[in-house]
C-alpha positions as semicolon CSV with decimal commas, in nm:
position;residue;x (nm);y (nm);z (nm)
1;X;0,000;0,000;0,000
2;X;0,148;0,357;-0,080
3;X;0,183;0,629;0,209
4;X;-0,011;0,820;-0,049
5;X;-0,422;0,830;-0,045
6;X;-0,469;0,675;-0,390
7;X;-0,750;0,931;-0,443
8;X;-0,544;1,203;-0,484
9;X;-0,416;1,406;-0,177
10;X;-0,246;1,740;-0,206
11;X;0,116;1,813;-0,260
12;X;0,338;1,656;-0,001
13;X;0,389;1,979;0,269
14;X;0,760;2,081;0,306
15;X;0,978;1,869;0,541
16;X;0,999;1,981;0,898
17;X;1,321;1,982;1,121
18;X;1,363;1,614;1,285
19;X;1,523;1,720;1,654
20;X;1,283;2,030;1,738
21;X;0,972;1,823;1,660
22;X;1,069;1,568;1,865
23;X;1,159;1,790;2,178
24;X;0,843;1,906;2,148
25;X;0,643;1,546;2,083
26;X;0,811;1,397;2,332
27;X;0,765;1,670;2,611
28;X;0,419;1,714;2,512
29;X;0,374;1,271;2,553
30;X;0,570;1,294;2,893
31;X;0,417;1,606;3,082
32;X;0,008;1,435;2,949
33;X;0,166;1,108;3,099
34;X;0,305;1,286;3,416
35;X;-0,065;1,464;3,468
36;X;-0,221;1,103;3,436
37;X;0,003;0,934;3,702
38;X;0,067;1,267;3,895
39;X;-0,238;1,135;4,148
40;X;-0,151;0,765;4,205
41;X;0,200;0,889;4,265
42;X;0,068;0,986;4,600
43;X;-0,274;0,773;4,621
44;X;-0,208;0,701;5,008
45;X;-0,158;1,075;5,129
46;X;-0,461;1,198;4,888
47;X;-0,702;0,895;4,987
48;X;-0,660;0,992;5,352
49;X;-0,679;1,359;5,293
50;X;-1,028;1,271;5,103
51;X;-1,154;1,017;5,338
52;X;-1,127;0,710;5,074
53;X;-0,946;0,398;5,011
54;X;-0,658;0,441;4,840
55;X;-0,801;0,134;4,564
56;X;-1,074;0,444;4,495
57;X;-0,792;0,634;4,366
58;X;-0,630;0,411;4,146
59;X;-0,982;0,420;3,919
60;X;-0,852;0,721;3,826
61;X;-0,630;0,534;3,532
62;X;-0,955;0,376;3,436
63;X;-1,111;0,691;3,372
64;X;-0,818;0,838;3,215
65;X;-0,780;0,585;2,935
66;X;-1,174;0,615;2,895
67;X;-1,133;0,909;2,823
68;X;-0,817;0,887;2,595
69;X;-1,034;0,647;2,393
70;X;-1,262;0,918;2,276
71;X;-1,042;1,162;2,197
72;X;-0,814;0,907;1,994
73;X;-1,122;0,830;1,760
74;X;-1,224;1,241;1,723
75;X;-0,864;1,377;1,721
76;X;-0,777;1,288;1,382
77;X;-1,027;1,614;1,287
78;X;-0,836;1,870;1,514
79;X;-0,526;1,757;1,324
80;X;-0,674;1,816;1,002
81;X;-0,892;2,150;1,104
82;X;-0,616;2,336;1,316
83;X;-0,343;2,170;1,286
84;X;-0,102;1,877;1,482
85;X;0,065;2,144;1,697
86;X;-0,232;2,327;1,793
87;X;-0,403;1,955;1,877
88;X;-0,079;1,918;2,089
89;X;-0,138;2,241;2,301
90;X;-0,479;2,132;2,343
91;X;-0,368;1,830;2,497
92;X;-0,188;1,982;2,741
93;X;-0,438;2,235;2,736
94;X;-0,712;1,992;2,864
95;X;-0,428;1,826;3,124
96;X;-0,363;2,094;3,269
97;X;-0,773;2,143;3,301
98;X;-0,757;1,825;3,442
99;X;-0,508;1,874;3,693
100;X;-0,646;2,170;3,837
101;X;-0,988;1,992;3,879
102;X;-0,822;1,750;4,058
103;X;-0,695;1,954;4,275
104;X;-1,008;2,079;4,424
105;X;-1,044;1,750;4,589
106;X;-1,365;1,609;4,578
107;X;-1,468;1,289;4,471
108;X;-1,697;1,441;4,160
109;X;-1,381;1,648;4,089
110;X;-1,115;1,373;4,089
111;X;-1,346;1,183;3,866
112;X;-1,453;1,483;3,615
113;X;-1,087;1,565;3,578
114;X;-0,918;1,218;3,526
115;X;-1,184;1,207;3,244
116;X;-1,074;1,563;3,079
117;X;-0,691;1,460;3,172
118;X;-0,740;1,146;2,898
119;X;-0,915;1,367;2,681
120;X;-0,556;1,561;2,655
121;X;-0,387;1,226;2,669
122;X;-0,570;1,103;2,352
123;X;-0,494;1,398;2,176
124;X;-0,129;1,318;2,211
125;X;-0,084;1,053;1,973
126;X;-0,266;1,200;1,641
127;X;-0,084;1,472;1,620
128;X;0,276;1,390;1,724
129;X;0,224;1,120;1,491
130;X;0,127;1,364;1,197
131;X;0,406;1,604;1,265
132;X;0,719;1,307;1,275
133;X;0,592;1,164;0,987
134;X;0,670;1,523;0,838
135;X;1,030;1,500;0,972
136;X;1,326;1,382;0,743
137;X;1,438;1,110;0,940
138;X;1,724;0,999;0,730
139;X;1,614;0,666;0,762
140;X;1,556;0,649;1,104
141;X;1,191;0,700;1,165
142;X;1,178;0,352;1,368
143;X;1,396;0,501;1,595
144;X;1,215;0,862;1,578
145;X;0,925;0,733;1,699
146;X;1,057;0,537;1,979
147;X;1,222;0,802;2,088
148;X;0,889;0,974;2,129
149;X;0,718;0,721;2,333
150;X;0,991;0,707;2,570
151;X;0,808;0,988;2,677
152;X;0,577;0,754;2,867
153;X;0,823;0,623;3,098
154;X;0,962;0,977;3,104
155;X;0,654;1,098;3,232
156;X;0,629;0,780;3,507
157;X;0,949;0,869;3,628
158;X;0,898;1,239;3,683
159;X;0,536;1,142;3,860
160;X;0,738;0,952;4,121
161;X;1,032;1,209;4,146
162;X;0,842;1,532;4,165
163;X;0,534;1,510;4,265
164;X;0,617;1,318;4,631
165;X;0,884;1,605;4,728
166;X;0,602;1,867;4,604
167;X;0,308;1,658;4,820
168;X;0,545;1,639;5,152
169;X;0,674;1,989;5,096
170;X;0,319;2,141;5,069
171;X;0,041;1,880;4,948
172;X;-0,084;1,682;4,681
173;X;-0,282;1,938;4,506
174;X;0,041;2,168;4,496
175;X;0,165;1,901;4,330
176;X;-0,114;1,864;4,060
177;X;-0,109;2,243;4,019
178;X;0,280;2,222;3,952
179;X;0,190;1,951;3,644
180;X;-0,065;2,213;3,525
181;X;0,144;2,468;3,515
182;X;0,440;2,307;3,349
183;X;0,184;2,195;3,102
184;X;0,042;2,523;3,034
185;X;0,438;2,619;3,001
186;X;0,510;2,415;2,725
187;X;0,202;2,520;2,512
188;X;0,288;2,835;2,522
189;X;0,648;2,793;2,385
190;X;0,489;2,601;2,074
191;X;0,339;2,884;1,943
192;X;0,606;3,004;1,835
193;X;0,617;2,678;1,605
194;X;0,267;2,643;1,499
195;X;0,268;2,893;1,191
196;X;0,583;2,647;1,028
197;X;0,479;2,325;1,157
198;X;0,076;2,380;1,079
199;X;0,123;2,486;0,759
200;X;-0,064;2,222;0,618
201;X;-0,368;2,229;0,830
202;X;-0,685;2,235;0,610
203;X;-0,920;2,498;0,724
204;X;-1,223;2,343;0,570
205;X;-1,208;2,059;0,716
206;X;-1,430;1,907;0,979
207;X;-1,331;1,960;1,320
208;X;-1,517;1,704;1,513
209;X;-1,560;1,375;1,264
210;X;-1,756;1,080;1,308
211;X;-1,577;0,883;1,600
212;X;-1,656;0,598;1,340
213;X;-1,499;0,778;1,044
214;X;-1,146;0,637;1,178
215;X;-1,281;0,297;1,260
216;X;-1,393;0,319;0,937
217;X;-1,058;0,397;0,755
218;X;-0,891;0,145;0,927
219;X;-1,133;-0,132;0,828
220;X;-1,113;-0,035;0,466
221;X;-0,747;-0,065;0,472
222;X;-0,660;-0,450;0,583
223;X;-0,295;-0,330;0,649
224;X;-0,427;-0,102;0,928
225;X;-0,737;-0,329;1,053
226;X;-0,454;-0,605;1,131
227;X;-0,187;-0,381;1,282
228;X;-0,480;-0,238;1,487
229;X;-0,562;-0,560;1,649
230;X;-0,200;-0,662;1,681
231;X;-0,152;-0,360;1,965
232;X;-0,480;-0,474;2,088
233;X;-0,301;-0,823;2,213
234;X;-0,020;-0,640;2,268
235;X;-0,124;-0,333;2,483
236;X;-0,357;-0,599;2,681
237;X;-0,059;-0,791;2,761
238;X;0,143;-0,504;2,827
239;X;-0,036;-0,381;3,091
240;X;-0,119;-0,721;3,264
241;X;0,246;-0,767;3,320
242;X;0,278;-0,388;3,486
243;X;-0,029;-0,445;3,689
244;X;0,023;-0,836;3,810
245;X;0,339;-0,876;3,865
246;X;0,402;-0,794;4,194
247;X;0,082;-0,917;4,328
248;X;0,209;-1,255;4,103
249;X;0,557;-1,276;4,268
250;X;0,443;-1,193;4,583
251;X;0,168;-1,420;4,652
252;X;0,275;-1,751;4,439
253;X;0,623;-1,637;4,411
254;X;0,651;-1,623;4,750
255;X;0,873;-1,291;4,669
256;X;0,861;-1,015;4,988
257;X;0,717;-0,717;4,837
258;X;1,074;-0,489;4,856
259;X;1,204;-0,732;4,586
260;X;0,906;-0,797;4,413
261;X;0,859;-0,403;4,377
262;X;1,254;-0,423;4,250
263;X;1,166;-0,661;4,007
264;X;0,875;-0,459;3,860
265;X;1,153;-0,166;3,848
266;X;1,352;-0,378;3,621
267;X;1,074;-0,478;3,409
268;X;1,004;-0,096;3,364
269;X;1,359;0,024;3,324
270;X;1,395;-0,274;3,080
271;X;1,101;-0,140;2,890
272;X;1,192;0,202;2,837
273;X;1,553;0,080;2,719
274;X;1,336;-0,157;2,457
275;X;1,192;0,144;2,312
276;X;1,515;0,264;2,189
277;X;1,662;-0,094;2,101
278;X;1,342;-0,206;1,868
279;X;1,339;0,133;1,674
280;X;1,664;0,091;1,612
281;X;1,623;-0,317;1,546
282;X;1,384;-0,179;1,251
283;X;1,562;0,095;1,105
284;X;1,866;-0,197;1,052
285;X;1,611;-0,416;0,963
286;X;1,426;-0,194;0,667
287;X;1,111;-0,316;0,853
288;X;0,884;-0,222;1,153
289;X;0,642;-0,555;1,092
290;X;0,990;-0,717;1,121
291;X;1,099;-0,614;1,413
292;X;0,710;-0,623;1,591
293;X;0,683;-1,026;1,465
294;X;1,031;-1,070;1,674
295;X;0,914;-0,900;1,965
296;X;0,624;-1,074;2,020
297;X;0,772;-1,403;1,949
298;X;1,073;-1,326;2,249
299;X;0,856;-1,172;2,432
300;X;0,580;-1,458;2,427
301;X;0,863;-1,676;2,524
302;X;0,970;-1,437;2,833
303;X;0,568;-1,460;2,990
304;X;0,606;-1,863;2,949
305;X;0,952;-1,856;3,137
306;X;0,822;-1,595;3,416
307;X;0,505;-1,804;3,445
308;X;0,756;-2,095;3,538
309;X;0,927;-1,876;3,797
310;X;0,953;-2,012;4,132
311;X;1,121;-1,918;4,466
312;X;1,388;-2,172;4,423
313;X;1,521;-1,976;4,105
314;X;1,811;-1,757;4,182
315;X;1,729;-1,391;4,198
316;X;1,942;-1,313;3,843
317;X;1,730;-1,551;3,684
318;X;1,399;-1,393;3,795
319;X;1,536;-1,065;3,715
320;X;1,666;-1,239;3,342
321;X;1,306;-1,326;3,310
322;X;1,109;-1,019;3,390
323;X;1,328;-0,789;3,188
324;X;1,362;-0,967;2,865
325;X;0,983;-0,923;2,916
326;X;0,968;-0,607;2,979
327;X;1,205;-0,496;2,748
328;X;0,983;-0,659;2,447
329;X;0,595;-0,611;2,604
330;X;0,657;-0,232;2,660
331;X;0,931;-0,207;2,411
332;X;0,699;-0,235;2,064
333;X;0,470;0,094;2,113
334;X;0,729;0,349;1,882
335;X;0,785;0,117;1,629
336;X;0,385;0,037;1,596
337;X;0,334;0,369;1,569
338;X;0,612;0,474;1,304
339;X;0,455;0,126;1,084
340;X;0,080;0,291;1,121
341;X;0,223;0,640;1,023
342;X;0,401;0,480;0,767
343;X;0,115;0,302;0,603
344;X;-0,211;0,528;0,652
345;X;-0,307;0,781;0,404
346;X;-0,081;1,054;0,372
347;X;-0,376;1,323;0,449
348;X;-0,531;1,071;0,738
349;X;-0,240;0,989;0,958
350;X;-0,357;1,183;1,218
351;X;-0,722;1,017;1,228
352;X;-0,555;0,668;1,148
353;X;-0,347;0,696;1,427
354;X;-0,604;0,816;1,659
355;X;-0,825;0,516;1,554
356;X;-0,595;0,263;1,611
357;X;-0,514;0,390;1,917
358;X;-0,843;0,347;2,042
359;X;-0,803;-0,001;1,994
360;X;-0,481;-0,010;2,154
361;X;-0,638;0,180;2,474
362;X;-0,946;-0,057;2,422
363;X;-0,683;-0,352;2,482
364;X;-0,500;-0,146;2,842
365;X;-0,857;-0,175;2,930
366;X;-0,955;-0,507;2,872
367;X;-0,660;-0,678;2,956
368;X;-0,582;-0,633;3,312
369;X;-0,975;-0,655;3,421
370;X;-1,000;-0,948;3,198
371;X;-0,706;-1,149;3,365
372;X;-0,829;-1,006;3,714
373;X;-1,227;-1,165;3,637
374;X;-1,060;-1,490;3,526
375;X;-0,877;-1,492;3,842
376;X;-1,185;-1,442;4,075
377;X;-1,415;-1,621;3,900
378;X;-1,270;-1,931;3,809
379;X;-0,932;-1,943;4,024
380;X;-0,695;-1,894;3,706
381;X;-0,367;-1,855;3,887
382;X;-0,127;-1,571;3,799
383;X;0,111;-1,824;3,683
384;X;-0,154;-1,950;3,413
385;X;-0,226;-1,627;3,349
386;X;0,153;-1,568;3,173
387;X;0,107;-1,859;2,978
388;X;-0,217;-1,717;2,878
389;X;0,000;-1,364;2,813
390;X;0,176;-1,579;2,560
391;X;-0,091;-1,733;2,374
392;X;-0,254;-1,346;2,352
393;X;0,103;-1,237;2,207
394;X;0,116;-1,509;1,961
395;X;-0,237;-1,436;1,857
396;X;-0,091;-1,045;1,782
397;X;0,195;-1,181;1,621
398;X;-0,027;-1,413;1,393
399;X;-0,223;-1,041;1,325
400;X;0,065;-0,840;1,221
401;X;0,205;-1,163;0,997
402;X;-0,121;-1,079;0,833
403;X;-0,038;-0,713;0,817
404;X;0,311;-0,826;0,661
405;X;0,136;-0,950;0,392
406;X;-0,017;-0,652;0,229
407;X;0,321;-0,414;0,312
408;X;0,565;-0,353;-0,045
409;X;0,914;-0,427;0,018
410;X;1,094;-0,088;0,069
């Protein structure tokens, strides 16, 4: 399939500047990450402050990634009306919203703002997706894009290094107002990028589409329908090995929770490293699908070995285990994204990326509720869970084999 919409799109816009865009891309994906992690950062002082269980608290990323869902399927229209920079300061725009009605610190509140906070978070994608694919990478736009989504552990890191200090210092919601104001920061120094990089904004187009017109490109385009439920297996997977883990190692390990919590560390640290490594796997390989098919076969293989994990293994081992997983079932998201950007219509990346997206979000959602309700309600042990991780992977690895299919040799 060509880059190109075969009905005729207008004249490829001029090539933007690869190292400024992707300051700004990736500062824009860590600060909306940093504003959706800001309150479970400090879940235990804010619960008690508001009266609640901390568990309350952590529905916040629920409602977050709701809400990221909706804007991913609508966002491809603000890229095409005003422009991918301008739908990046409205991302951080509606973060920092979010933030601040956090901070007032009711229940109502905390809820109405993790909603608006995913709103900005769904934003992200579309257009930092629209303005890299814009960049001349030399090559490299594997790597380019990974580099981007290292934003997301860049933004989990600052949550736990700033916003603690900021909490014990003065309070929690001094510490949400500090993310809103470093948001509202950094949209104000892209304006004085939005005249360049927007240049190519159509100002007749629709600003809020159908939220089925991108589930409705993708399906039309088999490339994108199979890539789109690849990250569905993947993100689903993804985030069941974040959020079991330590409850895994702890309770059929028979892990204490100090190493258990170091393990997870390496699993994450492992992760963001992967980002780097697979973008630049698929820039030497010529191929994203490549490099994704690998990934999910290692990283299959790294859920059966940590579902075989037992106290009697030697703590290297474990540690092997979890961060060859790690590194490949968080490492695949900026390569993903650079193969969608690659293959969508050149005057629908924005709203292809968005769509898919809201598959991939769909997936987060699914995935670690799904393994949770199978755990409850039938007894499926975290151990069989892994080995179910793998099958899932395989099953997203059989998708994008199907992608393969329909992708020219470059």
């Amino acid at each position: 399939m060509s880059a190109a919409d075969p009905g005729g799109a207008s004249a490829a816009p001029s090539m933007l500047p690869v190292w400024p865009v992707l300051a700004a891309t990736t500062t824009t994906q860590s600060l909306t990450t940093l504003s959706a992690l800001a309150l479970s950062a400090v879940a235990p002082k804010a619960a008690a402050d508001l009266g609640i269980g901390p568990a309350l608290v952590g529905y916040q990323v629920s409602l977050v990634y709701g809400g990221a869902v909706i804007t991913s399927l609508i966002g491809g229209g603000f890229v095409a009306r005003l422009g991918a920079t301008r739908t990046s300061q409205i991302a951080l725009w509606l973060a920092a919203a979010g933030c601040l009605l956090s901070a007032i610190g009711t229940l109502p509140t905390l809820a109405l703002g993790a909603l608006v906070i995913g709103l900005g978070y769904g934003c992200t994608n579309p257009g930092a997706s629209h303005l890299l694919a814009r960049t001349d990478s030399g090559g490299h736009m594997n790597l380019i894009f990974s580099i981007k989504q290292c934003g997301v552990p860049i933004g989990g890191m600052l949550a736990g290094l700033l916003i603690p200090p900021i909490t014990l210092a003065f309070s929690w919601r001094a510490g949400l107002a500090t993310v809103a104001a470093l948001a509202l920061l950094v949209s104000a120094a892209l304006m004085a990028y939005r005249r360049n990089w927007d240049a190519d904004r159509q100002r007749t187009a629709r600003l809020f589409v159908s939220p089925l017109a991108g589930l409705r490109l993708i399906w039309r385009h088999p490339i994108l329908r199979w890539l789109a439920l690849c990250s569905f297996a993947f993100s689903a997977v993804q985030l069941s090995l974040v959020s079991l883990l330590v409850t895994y190692l702890v309770t059929e390990v028979q892990i204490d929770l100090v190493t258990a919590g170091g393990l997870l560390a390496i699993a994450q640290v492992a992760g963001a490293s992967g980002r780097l490594g697979w973008g630049w796997l698929a820039d030497r390989l010529r191929s994203g699908s490549k490099a994704m098919i690998l990934n999910g076969l290692l990283a299959a293989a790294a859920a059966v070995a940590t579902a075989f994990v037992t106290g009697g293994w030697p703590w290297l081992g474990i540690a092997a285990a979890v961060a060859l997983f790690g590194f490949c079932a968080i490492g695949w998201n900026g390569v993903f994204m650079a193969v969608i950007a690659r293959q969508a219509p050149r005057d629908s990346i924005g709203l292809a990326t968005g769509a898919t997206l809201s598959i991939t979000f769909a997936g987060v959602v699914v995935g670690p509720s799904g393994f949770a309700a199978l755990h409850d309600g039938i007894g499926l042990t975290y151990a069989s869970g892994y080995l179910l991780m793998a099958a899932i992977t395989l099953v997203g690895v059989w998708c994008m084999v199907q992608a393969r299919k329909g992708i020219p040799p470059r």
